[in-house]
PDB file of C-alpha atoms in Angstrom:
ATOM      1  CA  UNK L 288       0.000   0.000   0.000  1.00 57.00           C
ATOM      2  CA  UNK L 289       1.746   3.447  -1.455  1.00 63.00           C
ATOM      3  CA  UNK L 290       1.395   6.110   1.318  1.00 73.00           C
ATOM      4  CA  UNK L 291       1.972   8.816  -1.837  1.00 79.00           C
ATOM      5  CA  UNK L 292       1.714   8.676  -5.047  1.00 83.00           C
ATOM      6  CA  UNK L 293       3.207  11.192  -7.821  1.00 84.00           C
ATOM      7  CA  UNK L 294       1.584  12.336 -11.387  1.00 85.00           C
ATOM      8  CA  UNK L 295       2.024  14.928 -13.772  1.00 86.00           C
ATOM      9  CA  UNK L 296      -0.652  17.570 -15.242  1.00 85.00           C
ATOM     10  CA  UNK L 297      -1.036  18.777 -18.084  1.00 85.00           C
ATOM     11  CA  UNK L 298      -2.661  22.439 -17.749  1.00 85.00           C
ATOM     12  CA  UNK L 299      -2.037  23.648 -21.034  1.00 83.00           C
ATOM     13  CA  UNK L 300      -5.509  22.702 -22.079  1.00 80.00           C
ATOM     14  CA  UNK L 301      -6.879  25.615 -19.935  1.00 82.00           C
ATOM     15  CA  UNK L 302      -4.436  28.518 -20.309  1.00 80.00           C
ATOM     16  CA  UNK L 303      -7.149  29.982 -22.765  1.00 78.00           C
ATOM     17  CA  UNK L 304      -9.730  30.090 -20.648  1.00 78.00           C
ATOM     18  CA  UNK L 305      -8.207  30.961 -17.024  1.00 79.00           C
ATOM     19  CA  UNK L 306      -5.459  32.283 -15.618  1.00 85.00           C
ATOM     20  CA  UNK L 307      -3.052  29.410 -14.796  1.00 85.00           C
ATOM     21  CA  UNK L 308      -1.377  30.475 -11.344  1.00 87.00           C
ATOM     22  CA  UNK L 309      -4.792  31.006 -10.249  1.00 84.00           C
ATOM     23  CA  UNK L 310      -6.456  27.726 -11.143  1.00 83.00           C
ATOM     24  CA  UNK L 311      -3.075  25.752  -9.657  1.00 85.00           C
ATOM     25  CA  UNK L 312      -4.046  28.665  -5.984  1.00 85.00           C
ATOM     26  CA  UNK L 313      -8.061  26.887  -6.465  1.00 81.00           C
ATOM     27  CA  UNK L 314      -6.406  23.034  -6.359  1.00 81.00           C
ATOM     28  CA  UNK L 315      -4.299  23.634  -3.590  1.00 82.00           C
ATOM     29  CA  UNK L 316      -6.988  25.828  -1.486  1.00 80.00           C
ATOM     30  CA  UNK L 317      -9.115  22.881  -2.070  1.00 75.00           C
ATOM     31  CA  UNK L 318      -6.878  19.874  -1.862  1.00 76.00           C
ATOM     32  CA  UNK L 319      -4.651  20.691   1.649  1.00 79.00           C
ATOM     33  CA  UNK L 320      -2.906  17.331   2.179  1.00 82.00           C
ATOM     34  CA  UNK L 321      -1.738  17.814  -1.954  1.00 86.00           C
ATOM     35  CA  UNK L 322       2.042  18.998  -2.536  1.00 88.00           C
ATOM     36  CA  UNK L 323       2.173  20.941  -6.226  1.00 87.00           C
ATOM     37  CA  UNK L 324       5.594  21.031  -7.665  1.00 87.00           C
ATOM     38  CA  UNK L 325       6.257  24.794  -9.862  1.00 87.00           C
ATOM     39  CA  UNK L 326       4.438  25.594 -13.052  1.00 86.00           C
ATOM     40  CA  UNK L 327       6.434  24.531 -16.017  1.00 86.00           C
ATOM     41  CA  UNK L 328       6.572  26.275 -19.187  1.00 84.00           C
ATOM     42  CA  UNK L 329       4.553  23.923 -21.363  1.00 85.00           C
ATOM     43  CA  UNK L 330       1.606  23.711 -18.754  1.00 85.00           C
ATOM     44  CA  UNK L 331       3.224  20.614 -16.886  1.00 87.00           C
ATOM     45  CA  UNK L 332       3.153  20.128 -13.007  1.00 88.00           C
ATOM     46  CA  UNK L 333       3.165  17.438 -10.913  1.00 88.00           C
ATOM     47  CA  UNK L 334       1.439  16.765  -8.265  1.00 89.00           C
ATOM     48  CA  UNK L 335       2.105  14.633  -4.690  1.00 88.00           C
ATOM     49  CA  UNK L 336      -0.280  13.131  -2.540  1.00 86.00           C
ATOM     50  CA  UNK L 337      -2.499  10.383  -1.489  1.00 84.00           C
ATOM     51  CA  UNK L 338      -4.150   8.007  -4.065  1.00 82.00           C
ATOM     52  CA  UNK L 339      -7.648   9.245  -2.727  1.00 81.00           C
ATOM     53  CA  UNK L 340      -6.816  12.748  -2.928  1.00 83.00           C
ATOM     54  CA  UNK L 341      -5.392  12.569  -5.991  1.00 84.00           C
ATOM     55  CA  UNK L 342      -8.313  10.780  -7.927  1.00 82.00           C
ATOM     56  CA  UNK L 343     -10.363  13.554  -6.243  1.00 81.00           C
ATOM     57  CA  UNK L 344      -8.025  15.861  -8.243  1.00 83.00           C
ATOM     58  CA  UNK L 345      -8.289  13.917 -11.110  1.00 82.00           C
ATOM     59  CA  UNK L 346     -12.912  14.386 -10.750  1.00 77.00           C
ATOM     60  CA  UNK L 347     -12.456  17.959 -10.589  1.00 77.00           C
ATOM     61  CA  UNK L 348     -10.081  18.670 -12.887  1.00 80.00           C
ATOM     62  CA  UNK L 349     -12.657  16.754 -15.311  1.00 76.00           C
ATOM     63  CA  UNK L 350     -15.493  18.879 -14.279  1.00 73.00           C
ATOM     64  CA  UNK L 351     -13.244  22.567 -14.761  1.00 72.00           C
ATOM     65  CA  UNK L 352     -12.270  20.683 -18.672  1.00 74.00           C
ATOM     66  CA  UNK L 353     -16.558  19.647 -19.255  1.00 68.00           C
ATOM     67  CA  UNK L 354     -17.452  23.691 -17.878  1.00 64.00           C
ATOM     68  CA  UNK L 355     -15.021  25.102 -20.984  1.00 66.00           C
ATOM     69  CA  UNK L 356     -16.803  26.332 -23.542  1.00 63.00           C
ATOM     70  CA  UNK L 357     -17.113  24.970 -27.226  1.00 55.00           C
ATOM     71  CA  UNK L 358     -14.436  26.601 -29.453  1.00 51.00           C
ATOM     72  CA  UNK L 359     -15.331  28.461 -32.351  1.00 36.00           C
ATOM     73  CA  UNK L 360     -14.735  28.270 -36.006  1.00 33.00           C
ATOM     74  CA  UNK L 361     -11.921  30.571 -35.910  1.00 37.00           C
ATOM     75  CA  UNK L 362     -10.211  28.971 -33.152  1.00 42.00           C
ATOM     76  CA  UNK L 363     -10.832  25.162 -34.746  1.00 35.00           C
ATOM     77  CA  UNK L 364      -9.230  26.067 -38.207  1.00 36.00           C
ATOM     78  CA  UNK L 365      -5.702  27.587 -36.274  1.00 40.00           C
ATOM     79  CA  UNK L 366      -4.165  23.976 -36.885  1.00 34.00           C
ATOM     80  CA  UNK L 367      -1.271  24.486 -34.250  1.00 36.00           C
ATOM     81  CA  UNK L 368      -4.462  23.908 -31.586  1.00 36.00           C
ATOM     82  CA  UNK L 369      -6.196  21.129 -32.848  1.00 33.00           C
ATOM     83  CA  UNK L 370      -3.976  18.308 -30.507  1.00 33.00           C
ATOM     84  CA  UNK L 371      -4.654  20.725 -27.684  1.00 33.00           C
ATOM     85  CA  UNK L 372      -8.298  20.852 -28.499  1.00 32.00           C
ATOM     86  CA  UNK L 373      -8.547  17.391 -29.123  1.00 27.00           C
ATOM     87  CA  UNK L 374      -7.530  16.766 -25.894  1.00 33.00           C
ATOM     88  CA  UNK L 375     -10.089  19.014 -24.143  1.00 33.00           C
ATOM     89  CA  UNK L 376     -12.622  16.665 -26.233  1.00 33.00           C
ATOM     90  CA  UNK L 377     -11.571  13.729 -24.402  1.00 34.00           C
ATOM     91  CA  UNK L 378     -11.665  14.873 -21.204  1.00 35.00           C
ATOM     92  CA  UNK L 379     -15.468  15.992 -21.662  1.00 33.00           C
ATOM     93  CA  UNK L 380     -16.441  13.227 -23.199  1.00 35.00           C
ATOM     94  CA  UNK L 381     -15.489  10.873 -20.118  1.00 38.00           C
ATOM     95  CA  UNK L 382     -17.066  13.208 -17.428  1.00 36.00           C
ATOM     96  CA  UNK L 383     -20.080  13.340 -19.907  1.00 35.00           C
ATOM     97  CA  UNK L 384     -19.900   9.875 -19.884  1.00 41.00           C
ATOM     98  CA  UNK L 385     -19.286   9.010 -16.156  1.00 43.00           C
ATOM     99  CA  UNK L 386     -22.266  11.417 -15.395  1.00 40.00           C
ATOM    100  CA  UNK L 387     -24.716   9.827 -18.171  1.00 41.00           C
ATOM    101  CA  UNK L 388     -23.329   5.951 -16.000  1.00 44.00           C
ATOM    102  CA  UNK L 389     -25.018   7.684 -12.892  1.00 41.00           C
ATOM    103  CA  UNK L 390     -27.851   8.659 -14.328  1.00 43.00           C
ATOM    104  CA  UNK L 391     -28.781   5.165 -15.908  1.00 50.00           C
ATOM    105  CA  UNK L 392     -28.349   4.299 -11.683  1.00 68.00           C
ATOM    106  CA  UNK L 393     -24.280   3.465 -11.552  1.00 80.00           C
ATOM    107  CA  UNK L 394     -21.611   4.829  -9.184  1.00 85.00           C
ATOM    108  CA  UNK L 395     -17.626   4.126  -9.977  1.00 86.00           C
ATOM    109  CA  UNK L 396     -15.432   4.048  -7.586  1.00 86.00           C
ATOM    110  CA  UNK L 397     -11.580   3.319  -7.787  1.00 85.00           C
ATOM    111  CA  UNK L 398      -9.967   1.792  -5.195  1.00 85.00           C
ATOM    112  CA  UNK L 399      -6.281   0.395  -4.511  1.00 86.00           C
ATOM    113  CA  UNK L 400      -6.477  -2.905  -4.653  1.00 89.00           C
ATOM    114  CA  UNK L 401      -4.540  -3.904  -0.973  1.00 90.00           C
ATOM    115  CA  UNK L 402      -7.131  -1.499   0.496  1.00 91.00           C
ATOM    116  CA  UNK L 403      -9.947  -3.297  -1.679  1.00 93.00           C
ATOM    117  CA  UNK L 404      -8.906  -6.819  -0.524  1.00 93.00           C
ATOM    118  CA  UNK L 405      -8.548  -5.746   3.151  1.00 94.00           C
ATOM    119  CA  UNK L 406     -12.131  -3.659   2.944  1.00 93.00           C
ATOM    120  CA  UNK L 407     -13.355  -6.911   2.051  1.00 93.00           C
ATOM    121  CA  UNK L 408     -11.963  -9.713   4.390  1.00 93.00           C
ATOM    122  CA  UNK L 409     -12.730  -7.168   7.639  1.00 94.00           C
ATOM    123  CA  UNK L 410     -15.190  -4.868   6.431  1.00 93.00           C
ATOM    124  CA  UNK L 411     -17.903  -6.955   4.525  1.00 91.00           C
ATOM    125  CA  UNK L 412     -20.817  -4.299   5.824  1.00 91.00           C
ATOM    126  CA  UNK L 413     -19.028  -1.488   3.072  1.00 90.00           C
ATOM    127  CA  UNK L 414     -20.515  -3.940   0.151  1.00 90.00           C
ATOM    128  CA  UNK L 415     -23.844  -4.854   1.048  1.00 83.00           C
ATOM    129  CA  UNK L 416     -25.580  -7.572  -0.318  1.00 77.00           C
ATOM    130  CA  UNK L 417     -29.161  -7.605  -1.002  1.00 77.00           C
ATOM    131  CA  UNK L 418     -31.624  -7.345  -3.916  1.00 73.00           C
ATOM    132  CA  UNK L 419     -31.519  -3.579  -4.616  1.00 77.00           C
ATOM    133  CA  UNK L 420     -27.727  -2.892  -4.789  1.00 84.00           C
ATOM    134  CA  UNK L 421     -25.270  -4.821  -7.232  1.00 87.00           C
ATOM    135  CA  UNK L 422     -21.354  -4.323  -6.074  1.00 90.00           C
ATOM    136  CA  UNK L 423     -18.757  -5.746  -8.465  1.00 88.00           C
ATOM    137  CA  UNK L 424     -15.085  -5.015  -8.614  1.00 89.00           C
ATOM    138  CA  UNK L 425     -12.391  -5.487 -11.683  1.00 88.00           C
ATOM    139  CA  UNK L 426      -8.897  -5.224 -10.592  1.00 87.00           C
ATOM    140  CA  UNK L 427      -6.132  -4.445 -12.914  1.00 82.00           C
ATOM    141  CA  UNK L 428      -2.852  -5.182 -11.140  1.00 80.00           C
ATOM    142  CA  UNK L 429      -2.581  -1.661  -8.136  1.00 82.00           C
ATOM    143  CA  UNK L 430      -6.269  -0.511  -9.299  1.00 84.00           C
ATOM    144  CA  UNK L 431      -9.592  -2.255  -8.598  1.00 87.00           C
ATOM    145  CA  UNK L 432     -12.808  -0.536 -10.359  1.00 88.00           C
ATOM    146  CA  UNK L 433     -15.793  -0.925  -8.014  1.00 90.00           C
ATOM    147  CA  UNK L 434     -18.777  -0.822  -9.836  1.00 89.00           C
ATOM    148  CA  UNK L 435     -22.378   0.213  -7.717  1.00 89.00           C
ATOM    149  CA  UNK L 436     -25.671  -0.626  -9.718  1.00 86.00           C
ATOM    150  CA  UNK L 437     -29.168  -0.869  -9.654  1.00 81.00           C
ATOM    151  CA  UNK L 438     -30.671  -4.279  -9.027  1.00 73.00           C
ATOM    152  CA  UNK L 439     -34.082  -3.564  -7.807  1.00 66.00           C
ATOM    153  CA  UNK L 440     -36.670  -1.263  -8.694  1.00 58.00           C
ATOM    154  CA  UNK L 441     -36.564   0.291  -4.608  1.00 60.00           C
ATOM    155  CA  UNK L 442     -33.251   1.176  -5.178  1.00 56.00           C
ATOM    156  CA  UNK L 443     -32.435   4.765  -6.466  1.00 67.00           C
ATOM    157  CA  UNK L 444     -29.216   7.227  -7.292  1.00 72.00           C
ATOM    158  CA  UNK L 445     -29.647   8.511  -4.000  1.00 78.00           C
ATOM    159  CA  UNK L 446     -29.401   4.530  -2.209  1.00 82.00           C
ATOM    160  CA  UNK L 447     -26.032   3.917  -4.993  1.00 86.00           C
ATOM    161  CA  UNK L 448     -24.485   7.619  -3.566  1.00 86.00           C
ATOM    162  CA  UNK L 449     -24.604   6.559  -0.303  1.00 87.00           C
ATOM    163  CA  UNK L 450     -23.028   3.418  -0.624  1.00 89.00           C
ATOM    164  CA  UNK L 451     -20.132   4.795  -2.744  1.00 89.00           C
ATOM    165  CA  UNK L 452     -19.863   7.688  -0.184  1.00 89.00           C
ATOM    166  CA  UNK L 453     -19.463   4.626   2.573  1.00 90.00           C
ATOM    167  CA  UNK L 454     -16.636   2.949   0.284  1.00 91.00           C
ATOM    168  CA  UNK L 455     -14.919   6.170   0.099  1.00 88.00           C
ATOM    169  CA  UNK L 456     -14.618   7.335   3.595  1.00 88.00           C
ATOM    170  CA  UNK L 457     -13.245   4.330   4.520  1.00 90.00           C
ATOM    171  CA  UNK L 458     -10.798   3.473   1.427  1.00 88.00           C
ATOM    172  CA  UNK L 459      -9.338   6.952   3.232  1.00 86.00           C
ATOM    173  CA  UNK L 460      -9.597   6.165   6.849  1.00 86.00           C
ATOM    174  CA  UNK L 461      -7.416   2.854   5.725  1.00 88.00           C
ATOM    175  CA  UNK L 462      -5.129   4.408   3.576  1.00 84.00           C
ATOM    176  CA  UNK L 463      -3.748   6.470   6.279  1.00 80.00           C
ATOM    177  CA  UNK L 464      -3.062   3.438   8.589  1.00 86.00           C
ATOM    178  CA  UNK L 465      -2.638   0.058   6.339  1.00 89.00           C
ATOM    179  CA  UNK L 466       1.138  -0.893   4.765  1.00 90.00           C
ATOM    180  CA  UNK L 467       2.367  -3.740   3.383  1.00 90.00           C
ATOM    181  CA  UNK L 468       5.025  -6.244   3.601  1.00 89.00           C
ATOM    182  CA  UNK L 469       6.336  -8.941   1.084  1.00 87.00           C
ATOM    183  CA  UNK L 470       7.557 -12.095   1.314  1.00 85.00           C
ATOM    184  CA  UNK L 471       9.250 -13.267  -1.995  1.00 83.00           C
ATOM    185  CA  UNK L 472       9.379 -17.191  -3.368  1.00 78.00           C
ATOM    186  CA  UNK L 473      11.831 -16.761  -5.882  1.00 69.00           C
ATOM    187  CA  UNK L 474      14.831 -19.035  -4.690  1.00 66.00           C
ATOM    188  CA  UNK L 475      12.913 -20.559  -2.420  1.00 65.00           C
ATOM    189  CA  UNK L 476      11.733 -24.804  -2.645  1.00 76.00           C
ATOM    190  CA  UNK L 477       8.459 -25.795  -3.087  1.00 80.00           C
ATOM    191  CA  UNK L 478       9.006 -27.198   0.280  1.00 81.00           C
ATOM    192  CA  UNK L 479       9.779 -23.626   1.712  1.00 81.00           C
ATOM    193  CA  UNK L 480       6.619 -21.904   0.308  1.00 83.00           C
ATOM    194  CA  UNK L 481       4.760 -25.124   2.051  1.00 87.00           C
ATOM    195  CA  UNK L 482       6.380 -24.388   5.450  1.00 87.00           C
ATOM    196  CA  UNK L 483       6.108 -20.187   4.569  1.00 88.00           C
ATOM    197  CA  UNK L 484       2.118 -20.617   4.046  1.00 88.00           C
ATOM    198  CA  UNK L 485       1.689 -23.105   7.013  1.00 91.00           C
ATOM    199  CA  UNK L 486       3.933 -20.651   9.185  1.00 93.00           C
ATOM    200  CA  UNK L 487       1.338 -17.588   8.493  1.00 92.00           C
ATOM    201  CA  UNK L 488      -1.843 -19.746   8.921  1.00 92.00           C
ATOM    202  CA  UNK L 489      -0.679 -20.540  12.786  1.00 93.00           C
ATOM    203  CA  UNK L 490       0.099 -16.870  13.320  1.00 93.00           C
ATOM    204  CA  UNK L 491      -3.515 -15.264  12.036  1.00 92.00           C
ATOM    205  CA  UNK L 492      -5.436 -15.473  15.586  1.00 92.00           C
ATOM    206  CA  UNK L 493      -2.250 -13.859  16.931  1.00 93.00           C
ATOM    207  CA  UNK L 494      -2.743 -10.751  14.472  1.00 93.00           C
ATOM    208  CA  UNK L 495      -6.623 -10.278  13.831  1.00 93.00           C
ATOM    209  CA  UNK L 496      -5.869  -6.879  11.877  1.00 93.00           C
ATOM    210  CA  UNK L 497      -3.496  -8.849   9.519  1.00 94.00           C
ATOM    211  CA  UNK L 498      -4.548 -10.008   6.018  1.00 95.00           C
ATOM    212  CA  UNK L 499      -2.253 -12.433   4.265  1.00 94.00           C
ATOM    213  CA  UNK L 500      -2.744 -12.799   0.676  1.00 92.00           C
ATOM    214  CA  UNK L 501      -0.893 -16.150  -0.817  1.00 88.00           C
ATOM    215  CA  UNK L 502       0.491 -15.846  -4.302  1.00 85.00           C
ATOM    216  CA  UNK L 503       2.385 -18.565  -6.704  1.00 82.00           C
ATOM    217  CA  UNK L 504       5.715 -15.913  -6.122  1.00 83.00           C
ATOM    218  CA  UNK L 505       5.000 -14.640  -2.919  1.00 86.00           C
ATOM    219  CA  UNK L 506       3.096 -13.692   0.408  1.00 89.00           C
ATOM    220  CA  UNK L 507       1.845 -10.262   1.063  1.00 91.00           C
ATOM    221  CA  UNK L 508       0.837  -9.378   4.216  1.00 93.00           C
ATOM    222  CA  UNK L 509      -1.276  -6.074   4.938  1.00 93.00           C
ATOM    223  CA  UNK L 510      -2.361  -4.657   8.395  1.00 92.00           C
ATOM    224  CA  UNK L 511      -1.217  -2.002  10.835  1.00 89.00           C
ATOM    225  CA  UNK L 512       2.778  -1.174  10.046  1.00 87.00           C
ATOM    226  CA  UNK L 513       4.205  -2.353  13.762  1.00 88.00           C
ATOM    227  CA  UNK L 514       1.616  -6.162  13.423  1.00 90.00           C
ATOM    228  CA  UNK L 515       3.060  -6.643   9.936  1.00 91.00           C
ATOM    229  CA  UNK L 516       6.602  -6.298  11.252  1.00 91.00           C
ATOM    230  CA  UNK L 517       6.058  -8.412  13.964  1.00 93.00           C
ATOM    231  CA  UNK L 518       4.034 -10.714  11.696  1.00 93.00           C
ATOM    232  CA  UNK L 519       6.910 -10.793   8.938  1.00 90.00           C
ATOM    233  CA  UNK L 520       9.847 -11.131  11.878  1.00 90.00           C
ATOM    234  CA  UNK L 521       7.945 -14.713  13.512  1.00 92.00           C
ATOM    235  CA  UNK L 522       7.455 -15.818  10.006  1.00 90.00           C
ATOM    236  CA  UNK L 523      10.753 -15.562   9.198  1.00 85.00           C
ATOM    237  CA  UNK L 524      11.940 -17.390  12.495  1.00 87.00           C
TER     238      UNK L 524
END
């Protein structure tokens, strides 16, 4: 589990439109626990934080790119814009498209995937089950996609915003406490792994708070940072 993780914006899209220094003042007013790196010359900055703060970045950055207005003729035919413009197209078109998903009763929510895994071995209650809300998740290596539907005709956007809001709050409570250690198979016997596995299945009621995930290459084990130490160190021994 990354405590920070670092990407790189590209503002240029918006320099027509707003006042750059200004717009980078709004994103740090509203996102605190962010660190912004300086302005570069082509519209690039990067940007430091938590994964949760910066996907909330990422939403409203989508909204301020949707609220620009359509360019007009004059603008379209200056061909030294067009792969800026094209750009700005994009990013519309997904927040037109995540808002037209919640309107046909669906809620996204990305998630890292330790925190997923651990949300759902101790935390069950954040993904109800019953016969109004449908939860599924896709993970792509780091990233799992949570996906809130409708599955009953009781069941409304306001039912699917609560649930995602519950998902949220506490993918960020556990993002500021959960870290990760590995344990790595590769020059160890099949033997080894055997004894590794066995080793971490007598320790679990001694750690509660401790997930262990098994893997053909290795053994990661999530939880509170001093447990997982402890946890690794009597594995080892």
């Amino acid at each position: 589990v990354f405590s920070s993780v670092t990407s790189v914006l590209n503002m240029s899209i918006f320099k027509d439109r707003f006042v750059l220094e200004d717009l980078i003042q709004e994103f740090k007013k509203k996102n605190t626990v962010l660190s912004f790196g300086p302005l570069q010359s082509n519209g690039h900055i990067s940007v430091q934080g938590s994964f949760p703060a910066i996907k909330l970045l990422r939403d409203f950055l989508l909204l301020k790119a949707k609220s620009l207005p359509e360019e007009d003729k004059r603008e379209e035919s200056k061909s030294h814009q067009r792969p800026r413009r094209l750009q700005q197209h994009r990013l519309a078109t997904e927040t037109s498209n995540l808002l037209h998903d919640g309107d046909r009763g669906k809620q996204v929510v990305v998630l890292d995937t330790d925190i997923y895994h651990y949300m759902k071995y101790f935390f069950p209650q954040t993904f109800p089950v019953n016969d109004d809300v449908l939860i599924s998740g896709i993970t792509d290596g780091d990233i799992t996609t949570v996906s809130i539907e409708n599955a009953g005709s009781r069941s409304g956007a306001g039912q699917l915003l609560r649930v995602k809001e519950k998902i949220e709050n506490q993918s960020v409570k556990l993002h500021n406490t959960l870290r990760k250690e590995r344990i790595y198979f590769e020059e160890h016997t099949r033997d080894e792994k055997w004894r590794y596995k066995r080793a971490c299945e007598s320790l679990k009621p001694h750690y509660p708070y401790v997930l262990v995930i098994p893997y053909d290459t290795h053994i990661d084990i999530i939880g509170n940072s001093s447990q997982i130490f402890e946890f690794t160190k009597e594995v080892s021994n």
